[in-house]
PDB file of C-alpha atoms and ligand atoms in Angstrom:
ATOM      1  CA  UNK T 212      -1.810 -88.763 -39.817  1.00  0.00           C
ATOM      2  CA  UNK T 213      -4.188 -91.189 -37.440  1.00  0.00           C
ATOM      3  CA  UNK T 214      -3.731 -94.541 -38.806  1.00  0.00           C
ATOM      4  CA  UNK T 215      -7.290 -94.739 -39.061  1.00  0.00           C
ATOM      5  CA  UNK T 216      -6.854 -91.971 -41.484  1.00  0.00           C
ATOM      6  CA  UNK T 217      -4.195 -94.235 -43.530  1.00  0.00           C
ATOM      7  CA  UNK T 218      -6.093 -97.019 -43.228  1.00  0.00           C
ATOM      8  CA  UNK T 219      -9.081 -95.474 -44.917  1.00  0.00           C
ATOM      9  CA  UNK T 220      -6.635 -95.263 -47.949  1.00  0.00           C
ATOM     10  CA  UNK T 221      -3.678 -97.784 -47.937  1.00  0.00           C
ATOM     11  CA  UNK T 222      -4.387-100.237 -50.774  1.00  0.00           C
ATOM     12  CA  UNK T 223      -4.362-103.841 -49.826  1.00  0.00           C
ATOM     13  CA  UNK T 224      -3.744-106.929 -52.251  1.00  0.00           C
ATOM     14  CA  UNK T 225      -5.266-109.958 -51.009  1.00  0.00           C
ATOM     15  CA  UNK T 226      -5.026-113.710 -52.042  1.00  0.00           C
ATOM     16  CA  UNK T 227      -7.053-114.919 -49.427  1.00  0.00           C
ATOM     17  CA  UNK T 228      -6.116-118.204 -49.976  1.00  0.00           C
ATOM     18  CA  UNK T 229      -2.635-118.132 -50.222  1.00  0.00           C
ATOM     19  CA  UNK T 230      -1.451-115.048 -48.108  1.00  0.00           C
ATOM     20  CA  UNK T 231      -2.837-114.062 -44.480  1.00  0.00           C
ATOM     21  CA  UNK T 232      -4.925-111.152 -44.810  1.00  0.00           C
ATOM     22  CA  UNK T 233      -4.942-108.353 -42.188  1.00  0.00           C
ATOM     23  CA  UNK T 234      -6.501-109.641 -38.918  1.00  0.00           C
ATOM     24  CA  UNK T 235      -7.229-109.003 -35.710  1.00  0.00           C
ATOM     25  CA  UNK T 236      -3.389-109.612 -34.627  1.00  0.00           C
ATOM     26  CA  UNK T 237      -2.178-107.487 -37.251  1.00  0.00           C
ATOM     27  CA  UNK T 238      -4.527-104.792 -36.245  1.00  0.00           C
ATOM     28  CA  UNK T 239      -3.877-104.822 -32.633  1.00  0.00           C
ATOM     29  CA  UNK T 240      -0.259-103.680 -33.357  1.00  0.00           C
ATOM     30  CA  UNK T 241      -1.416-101.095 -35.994  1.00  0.00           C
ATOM     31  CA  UNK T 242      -3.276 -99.910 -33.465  1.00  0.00           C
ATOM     32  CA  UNK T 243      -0.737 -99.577 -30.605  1.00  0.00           C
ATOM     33  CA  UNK T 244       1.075 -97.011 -32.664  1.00  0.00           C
ATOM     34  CA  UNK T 245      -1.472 -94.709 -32.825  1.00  0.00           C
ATOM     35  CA  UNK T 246      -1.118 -94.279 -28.544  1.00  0.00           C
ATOM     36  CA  UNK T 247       0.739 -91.866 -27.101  1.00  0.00           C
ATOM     37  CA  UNK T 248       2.665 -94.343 -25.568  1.00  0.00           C
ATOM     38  CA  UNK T 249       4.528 -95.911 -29.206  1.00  0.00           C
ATOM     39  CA  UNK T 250       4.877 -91.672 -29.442  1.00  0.00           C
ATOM     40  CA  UNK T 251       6.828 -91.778 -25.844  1.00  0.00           C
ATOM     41  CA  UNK T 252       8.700 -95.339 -27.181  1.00  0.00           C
ATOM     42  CA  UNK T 253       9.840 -93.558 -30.282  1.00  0.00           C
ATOM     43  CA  UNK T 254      11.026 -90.267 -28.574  1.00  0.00           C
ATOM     44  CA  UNK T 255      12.910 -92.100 -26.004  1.00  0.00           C
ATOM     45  CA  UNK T 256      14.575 -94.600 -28.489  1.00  0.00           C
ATOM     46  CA  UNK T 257      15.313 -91.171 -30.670  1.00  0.00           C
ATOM     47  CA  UNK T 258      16.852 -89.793 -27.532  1.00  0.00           C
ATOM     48  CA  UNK T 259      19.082 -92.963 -26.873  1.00  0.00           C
ATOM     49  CA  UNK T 260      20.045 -93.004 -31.043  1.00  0.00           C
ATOM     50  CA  UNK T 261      21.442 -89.501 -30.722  1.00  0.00           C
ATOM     51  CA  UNK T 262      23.042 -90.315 -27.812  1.00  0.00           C
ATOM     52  CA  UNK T 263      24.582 -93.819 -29.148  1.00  0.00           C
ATOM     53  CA  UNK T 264      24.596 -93.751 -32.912  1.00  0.00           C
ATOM     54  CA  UNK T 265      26.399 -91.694 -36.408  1.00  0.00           C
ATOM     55  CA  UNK T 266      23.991 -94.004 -38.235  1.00  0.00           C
ATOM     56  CA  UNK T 267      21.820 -91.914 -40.199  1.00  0.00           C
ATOM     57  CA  UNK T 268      19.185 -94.139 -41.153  1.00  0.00           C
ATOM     58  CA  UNK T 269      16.849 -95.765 -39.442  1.00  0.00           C
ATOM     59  CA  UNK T 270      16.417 -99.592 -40.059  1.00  0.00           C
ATOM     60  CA  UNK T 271      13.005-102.087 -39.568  1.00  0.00           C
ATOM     61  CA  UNK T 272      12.399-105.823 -40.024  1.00  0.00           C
ATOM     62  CA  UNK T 273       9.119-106.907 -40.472  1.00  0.00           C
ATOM     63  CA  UNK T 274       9.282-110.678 -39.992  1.00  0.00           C
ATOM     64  CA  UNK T 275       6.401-112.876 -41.230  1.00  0.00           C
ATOM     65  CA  UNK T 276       5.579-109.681 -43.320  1.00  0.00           C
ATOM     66  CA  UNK T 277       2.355-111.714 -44.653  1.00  0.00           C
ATOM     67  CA  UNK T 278       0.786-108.792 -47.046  1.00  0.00           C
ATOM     68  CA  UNK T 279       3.203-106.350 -45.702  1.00  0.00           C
ATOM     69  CA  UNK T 280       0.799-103.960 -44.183  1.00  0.00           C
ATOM     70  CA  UNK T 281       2.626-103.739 -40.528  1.00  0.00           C
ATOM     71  CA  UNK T 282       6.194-102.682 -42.149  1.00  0.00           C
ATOM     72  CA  UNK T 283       4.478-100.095 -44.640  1.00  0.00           C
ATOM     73  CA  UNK T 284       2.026 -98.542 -41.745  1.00  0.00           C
ATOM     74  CA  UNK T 285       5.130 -98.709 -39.316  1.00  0.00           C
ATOM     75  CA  UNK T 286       7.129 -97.001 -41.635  1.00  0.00           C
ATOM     76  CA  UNK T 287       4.409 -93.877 -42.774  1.00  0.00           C
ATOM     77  CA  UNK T 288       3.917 -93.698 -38.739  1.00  0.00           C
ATOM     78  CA  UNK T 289       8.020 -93.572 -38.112  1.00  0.00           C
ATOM     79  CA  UNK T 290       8.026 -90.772 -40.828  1.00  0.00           C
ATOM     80  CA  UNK T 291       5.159 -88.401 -39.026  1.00  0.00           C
ATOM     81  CA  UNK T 292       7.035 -88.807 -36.009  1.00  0.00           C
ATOM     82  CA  UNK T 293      10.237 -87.633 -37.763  1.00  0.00           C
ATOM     83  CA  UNK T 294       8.745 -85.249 -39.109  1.00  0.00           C
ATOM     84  CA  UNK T 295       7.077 -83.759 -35.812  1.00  0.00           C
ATOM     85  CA  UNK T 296      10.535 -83.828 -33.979  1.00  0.00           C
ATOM     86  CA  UNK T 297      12.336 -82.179 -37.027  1.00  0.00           C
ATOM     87  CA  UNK T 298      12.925 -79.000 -35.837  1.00  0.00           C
ATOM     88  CA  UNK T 299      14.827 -80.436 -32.480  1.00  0.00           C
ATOM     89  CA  UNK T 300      17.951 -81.680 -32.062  1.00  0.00           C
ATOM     90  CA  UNK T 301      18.033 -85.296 -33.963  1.00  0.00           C
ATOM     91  CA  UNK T 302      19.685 -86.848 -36.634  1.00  0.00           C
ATOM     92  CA  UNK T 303      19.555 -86.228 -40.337  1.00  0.00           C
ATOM     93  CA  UNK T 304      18.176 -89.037 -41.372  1.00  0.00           C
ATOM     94  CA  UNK T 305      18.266 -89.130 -44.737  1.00  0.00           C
ATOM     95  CA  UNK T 306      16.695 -93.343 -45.442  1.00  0.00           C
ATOM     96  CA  UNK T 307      14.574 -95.683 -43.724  1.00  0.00           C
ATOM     97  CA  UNK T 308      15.215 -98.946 -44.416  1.00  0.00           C
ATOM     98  CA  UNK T 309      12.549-101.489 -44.286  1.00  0.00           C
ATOM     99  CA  UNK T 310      13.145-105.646 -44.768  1.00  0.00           C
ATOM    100  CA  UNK T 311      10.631-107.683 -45.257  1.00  0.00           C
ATOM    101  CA  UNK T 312      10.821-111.626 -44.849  1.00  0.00           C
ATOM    102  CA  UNK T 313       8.404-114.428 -45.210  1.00  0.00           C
ATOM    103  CA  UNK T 314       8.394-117.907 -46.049  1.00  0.00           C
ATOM    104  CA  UNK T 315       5.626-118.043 -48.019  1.00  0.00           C
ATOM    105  CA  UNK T 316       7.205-116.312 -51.686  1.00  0.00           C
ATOM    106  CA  UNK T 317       3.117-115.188 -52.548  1.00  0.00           C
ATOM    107  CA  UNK T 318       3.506-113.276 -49.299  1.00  0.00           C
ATOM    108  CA  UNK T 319       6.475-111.638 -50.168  1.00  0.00           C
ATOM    109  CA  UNK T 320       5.067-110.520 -54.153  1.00  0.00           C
ATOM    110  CA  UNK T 321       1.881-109.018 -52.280  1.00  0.00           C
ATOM    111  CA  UNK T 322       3.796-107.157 -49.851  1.00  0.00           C
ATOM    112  CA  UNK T 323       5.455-106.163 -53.258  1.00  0.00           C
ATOM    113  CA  UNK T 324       2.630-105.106 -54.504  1.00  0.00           C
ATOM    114  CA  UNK T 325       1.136-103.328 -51.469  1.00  0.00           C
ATOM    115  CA  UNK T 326       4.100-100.894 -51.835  1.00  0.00           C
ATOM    116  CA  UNK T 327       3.639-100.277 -55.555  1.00  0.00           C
ATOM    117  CA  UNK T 328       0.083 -99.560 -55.236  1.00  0.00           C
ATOM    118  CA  UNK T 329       0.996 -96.901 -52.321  1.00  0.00           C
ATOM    119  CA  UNK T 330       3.821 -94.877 -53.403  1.00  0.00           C
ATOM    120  CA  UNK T 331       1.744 -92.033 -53.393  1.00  0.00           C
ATOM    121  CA  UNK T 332       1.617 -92.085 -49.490  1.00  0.00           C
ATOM    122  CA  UNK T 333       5.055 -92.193 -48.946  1.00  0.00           C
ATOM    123  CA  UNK T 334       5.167 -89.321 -51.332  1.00  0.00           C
ATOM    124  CA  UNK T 335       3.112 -87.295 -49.860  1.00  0.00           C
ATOM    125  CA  UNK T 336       5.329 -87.934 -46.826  1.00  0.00           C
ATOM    126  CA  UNK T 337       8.833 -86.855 -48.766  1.00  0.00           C
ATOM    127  CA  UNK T 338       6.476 -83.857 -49.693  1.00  0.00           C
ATOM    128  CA  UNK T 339       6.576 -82.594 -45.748  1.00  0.00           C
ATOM    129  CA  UNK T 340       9.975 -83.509 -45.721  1.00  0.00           C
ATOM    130  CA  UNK T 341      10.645 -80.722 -48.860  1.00  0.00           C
ATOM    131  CA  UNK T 342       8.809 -78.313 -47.223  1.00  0.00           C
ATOM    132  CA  UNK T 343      10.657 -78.344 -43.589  1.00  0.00           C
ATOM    133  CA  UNK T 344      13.943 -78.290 -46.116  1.00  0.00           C
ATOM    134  CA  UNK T 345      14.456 -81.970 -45.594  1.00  0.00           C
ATOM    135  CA  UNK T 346      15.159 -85.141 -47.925  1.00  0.00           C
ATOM    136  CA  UNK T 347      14.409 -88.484 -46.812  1.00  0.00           C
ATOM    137  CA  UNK T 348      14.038 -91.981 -48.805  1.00  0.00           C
ATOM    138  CA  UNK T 349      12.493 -95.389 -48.127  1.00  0.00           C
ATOM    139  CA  UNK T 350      14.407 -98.361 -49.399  1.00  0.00           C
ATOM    140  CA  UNK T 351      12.510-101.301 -48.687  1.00  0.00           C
ATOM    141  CA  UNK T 352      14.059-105.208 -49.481  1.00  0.00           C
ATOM    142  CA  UNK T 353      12.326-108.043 -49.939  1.00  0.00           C
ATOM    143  CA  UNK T 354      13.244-111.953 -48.896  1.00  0.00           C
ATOM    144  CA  UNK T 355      11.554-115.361 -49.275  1.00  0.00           C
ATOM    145  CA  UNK T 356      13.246-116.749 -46.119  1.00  0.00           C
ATOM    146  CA  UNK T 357      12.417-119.514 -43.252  1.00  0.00           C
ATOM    147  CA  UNK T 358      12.951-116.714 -40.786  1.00  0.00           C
ATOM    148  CA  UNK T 359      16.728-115.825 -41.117  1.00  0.00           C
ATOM    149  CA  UNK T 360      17.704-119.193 -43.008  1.00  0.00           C
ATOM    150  CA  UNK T 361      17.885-118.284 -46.366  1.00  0.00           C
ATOM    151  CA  UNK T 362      21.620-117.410 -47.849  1.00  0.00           C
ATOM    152  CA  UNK T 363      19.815-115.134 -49.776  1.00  0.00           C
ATOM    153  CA  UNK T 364      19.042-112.553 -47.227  1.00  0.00           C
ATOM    154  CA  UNK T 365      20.947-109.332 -47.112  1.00  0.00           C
ATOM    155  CA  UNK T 366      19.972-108.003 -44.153  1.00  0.00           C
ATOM    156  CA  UNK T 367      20.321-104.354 -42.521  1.00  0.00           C
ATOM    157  CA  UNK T 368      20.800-104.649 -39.137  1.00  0.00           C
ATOM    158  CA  UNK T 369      21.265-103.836 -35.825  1.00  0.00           C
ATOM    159  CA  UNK T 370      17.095-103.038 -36.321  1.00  0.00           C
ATOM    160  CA  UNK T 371      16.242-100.002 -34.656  1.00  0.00           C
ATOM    161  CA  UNK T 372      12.250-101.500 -34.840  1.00  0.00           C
ATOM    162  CA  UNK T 373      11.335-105.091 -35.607  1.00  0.00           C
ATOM    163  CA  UNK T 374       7.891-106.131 -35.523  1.00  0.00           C
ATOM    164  CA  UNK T 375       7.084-110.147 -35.929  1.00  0.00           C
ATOM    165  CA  UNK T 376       3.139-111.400 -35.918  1.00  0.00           C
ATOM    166  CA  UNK T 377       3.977-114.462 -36.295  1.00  0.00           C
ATOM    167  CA  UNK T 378       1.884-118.178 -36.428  1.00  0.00           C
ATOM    168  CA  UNK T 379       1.507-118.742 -32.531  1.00  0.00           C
ATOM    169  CA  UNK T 380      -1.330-121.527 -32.472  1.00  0.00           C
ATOM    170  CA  UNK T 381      -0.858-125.000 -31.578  1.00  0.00           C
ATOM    171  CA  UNK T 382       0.262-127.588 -34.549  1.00  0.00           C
ATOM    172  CA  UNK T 383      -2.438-130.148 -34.975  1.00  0.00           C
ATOM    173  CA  UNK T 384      -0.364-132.531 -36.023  1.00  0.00           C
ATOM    174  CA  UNK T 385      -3.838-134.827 -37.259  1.00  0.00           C
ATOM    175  CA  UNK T 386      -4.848-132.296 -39.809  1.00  0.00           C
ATOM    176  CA  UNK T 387      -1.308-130.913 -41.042  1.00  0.00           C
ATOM    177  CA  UNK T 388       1.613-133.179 -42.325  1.00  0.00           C
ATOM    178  CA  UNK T 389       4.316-132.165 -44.584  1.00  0.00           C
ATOM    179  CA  UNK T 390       2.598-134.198 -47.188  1.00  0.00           C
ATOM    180  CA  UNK T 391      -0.671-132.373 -47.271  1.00  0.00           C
ATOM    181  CA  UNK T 392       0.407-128.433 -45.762  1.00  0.00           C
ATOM    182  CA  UNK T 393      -0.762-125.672 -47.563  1.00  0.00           C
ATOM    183  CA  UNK T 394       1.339-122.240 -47.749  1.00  0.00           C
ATOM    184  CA  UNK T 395      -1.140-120.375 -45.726  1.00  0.00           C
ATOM    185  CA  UNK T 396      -1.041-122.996 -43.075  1.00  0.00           C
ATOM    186  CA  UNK T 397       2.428-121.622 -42.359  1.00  0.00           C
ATOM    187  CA  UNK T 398       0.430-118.539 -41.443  1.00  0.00           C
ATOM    188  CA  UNK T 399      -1.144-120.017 -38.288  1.00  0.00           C
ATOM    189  CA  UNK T 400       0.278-122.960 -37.424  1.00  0.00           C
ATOM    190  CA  UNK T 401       3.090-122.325 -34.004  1.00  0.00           C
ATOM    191  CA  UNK T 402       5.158-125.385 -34.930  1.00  0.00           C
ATOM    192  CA  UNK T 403       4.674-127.795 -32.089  1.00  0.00           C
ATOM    193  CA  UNK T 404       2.005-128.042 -29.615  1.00  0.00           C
ATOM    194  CA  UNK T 405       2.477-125.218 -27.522  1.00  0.00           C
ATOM    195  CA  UNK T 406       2.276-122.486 -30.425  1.00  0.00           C
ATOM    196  CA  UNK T 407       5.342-121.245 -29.665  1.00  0.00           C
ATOM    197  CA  UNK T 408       8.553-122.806 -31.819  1.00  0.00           C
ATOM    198  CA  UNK T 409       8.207-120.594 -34.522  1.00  0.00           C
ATOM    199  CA  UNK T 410       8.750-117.660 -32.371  1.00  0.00           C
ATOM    200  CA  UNK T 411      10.946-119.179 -30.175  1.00  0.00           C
ATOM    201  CA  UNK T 412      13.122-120.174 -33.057  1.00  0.00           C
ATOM    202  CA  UNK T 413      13.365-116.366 -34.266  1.00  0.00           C
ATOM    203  CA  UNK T 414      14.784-114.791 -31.152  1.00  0.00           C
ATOM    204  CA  UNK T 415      16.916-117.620 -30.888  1.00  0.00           C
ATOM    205  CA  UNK T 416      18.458-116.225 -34.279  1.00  0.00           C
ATOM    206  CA  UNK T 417      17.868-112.401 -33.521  1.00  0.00           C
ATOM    207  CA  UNK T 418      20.336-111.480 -30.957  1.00  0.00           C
ATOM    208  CA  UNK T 419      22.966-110.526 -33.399  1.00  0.00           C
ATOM    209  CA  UNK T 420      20.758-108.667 -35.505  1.00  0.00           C
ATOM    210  CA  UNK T 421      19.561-106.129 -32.640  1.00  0.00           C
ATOM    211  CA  UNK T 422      21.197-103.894 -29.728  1.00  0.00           C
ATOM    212  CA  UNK T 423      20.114-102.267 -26.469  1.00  0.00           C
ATOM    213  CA  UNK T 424      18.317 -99.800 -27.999  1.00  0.00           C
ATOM    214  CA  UNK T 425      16.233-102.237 -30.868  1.00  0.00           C
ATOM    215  CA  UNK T 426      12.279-101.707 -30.134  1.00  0.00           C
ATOM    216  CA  UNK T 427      10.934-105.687 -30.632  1.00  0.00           C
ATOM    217  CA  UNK T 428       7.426-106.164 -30.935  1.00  0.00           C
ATOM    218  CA  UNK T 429       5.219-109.283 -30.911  1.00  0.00           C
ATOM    219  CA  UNK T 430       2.250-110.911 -30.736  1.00  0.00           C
ATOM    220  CA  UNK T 431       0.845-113.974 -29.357  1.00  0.00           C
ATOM    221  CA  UNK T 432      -2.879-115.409 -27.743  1.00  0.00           C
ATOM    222  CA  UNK T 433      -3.928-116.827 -25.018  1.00  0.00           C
ATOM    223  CA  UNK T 434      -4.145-120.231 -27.489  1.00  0.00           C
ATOM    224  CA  UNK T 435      -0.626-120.470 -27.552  1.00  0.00           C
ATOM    225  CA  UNK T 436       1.660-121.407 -24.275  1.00  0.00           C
ATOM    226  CA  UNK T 437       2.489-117.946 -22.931  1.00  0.00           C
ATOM    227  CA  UNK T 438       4.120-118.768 -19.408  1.00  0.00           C
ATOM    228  CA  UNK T 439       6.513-121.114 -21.577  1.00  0.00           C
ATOM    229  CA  UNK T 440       7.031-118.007 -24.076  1.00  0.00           C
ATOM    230  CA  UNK T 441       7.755-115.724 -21.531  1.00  0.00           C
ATOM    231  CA  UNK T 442       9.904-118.209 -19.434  1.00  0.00           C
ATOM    232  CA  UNK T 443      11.870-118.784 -21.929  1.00  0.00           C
ATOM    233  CA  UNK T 444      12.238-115.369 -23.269  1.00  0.00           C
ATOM    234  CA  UNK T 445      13.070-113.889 -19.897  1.00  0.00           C
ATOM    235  CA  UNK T 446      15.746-117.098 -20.139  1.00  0.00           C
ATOM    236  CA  UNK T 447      17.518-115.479 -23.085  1.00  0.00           C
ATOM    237  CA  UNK T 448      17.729-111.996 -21.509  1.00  0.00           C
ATOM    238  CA  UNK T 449      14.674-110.774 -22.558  1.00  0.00           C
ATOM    239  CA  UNK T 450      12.477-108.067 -20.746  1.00  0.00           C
ATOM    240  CA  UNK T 451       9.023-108.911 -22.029  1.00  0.00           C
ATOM    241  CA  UNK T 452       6.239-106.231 -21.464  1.00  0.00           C
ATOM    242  CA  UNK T 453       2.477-106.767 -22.044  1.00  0.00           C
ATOM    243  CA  UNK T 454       1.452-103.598 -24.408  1.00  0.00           C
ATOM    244  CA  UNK T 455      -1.983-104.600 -25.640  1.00  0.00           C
ATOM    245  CA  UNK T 456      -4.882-106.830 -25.784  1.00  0.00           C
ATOM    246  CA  UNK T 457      -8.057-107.886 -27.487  1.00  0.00           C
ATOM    247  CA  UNK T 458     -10.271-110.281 -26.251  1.00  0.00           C
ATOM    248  CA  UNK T 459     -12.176-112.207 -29.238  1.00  0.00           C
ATOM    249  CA  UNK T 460     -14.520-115.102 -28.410  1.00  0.00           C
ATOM    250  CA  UNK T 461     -12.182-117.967 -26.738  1.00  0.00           C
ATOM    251  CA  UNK T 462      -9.274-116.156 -27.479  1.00  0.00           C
ATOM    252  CA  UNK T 463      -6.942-113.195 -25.932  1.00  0.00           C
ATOM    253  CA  UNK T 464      -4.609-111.629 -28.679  1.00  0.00           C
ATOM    254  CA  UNK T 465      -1.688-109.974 -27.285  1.00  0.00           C
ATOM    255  CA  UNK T 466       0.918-107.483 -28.275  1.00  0.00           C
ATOM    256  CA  UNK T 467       4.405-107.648 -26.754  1.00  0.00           C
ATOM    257  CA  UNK T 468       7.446-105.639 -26.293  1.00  0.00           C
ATOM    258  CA  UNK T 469      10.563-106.983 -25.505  1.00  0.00           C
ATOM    259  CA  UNK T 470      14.203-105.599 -25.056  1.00  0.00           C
ATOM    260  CA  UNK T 471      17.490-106.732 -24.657  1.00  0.00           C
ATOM    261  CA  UNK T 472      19.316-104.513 -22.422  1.00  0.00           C
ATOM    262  CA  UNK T 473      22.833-107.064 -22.141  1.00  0.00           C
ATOM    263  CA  UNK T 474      22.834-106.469 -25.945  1.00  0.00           C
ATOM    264  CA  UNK T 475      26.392-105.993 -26.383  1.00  0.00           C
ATOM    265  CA  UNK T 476      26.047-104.508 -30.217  1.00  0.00           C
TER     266      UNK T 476
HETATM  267  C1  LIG A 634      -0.118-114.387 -38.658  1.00  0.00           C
HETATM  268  S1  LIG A 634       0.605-114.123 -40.231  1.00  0.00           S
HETATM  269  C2  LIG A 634       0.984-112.373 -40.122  1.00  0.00           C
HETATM  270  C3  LIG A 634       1.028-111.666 -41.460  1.00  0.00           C
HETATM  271  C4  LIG A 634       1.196-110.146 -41.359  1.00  0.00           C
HETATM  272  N1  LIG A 634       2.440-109.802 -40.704  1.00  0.00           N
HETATM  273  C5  LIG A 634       0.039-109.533 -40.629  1.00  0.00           C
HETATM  274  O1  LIG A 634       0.208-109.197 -39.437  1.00  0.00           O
HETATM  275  O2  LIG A 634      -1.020-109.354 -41.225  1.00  0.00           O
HETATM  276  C6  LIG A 634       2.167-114.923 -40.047  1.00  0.00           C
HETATM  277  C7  LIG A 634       3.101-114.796 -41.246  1.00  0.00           C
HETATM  278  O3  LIG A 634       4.356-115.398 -40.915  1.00  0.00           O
HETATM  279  C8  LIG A 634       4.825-116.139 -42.030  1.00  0.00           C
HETATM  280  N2  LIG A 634       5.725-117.184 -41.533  1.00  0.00           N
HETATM  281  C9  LIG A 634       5.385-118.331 -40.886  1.00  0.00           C
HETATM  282  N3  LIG A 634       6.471-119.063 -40.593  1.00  0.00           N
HETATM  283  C10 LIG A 634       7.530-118.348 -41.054  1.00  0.00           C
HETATM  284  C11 LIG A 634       8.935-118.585 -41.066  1.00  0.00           C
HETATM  285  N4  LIG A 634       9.466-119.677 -40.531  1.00  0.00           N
HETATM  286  N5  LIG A 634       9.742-117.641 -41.634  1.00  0.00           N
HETATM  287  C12 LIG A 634       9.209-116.519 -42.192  1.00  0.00           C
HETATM  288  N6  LIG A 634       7.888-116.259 -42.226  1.00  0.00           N
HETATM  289  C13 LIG A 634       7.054-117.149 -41.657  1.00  0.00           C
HETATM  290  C14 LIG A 634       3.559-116.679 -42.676  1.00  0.00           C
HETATM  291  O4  LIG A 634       3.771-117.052 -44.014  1.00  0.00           O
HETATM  292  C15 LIG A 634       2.605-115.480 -42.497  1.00  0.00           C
HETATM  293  O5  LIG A 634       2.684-114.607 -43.583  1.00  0.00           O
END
């Protein structure tokens, strides 16, 4: 199904005031995997998994989940695309596992609520499944978490797919102080001036949570430091590809990949 298509349908709680509603940023990824080229990504990763992995379920981490709407598209998307390559050689997959983190704990009860109020989607999927002869499940966890700080989080990892839209604009340190932050501030606000400690901070903490084969995606703007971001990306082993952008008044929005091929998991 287009994700224009799901879109037209997918329920989405908001508390604009409290939780970051779907934006440009979050569209520009929902977007990318609708092109043929997240279709090539996902047939070449399912090429490596046969290769490299028993596992027989398929495991996603969307980070900064905000309402949730990038894991639950991701997910419907990852289950078409199952479904058109079920009649080759894969693996059974019989779960997908999505975990969902944010900070901000009315994020984490909307994305909660997103996927009550859309069950019916992913049962129409399981449907398709039934009629090729196939059974498949979503489990899908939820954490309150500063990205992977809480001892609470029960994570299922290495992620085959992690997607992170995370707050990547400068701190203005004049306007925002611990004493007077709001939760949604966390939503935008990078960390330190160059927009990019939040994100920085995450792949410092990811490495043992991926492997070769994990497809990372994230976003980031023009706003935010980007030669520093990819600097010291590229530092950690990271290839860092360009996938997308938008371009929307003073601002370019952009959607990265990035892999770790000296992943020793
Ligand atoms: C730009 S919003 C994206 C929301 C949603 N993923 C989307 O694309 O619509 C960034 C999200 O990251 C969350 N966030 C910010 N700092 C975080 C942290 N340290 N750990 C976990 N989540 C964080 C915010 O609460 C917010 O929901």
């Amino acid at each position: 199904m287009k994700i224009s298509k799901i879109l037209d349908v997918l329920k989405v709680p908001e508390n604009y005031n409290e939780v970051y509603s779907p934006s440009n940023d979050s569209y520009l990824f929902l977007d990318f995997i609708d092109t043929s080229e997240f279709k090539m990504i996902f047939f070449e990763w399912l090429a490596e998994r046969i290769q490299h992995s028993k596992r027989n379920f398929i495991s996603v981490l969307d980070m900064g989940c905000g309402s949730g709407i990038l894991g639950y598209v991701l997910i419907l998307k990852l289950l078409d695309l199952i479904l058109e390559s079920i009649n080759s050689e894969m693996p059974n997959f019989q779960t997908i596992i999505l975990d969902y983190i944010d900070i901000n704990e009315k994020a984490i009860n909307l994305a909660r609520e997103l996927v009550r109020q859309n069950e019916q989607l992913l049962a129409d999927h399981f449907a398709k499944f039934m009629e090729n002869k196939k059974k498949i499940s979503v489990q899908v966890n939820f954490f309150v978490s500063n990205l992977f700080k809480s001892h609470n989080v029960r994570l299922t990892y290495p992620y085959d797919y992690v997607i992170f839209n995370p707050p990547y604009l400068p701190s203005e340190p004049a306007i925002i102080n611990e004493n007077n932050r709001k939760i949604i501030d966390y939503a935008w606000d990078g960390g330190d001036d160059s927009g990019n400690a939040i994100i920085l901070d995450f792949f410092s903490n990811l490495d043992d949570k991926i492997n070769k084969h994990s497809q990372i995606f994230f976003i980031s703007s023009s706003h935010a430091q980007l030669d520093v971001l990819v600097k010291s990306l590229e530092e950690m082993g990271y290839l860092i590809e360009l996938k997308q952008s938008i371009h929307i008044f003073f601002e370019d929005i952009m959607l990265f990949q990035a892999k770790k091929p000296s992943s020793s998991l």
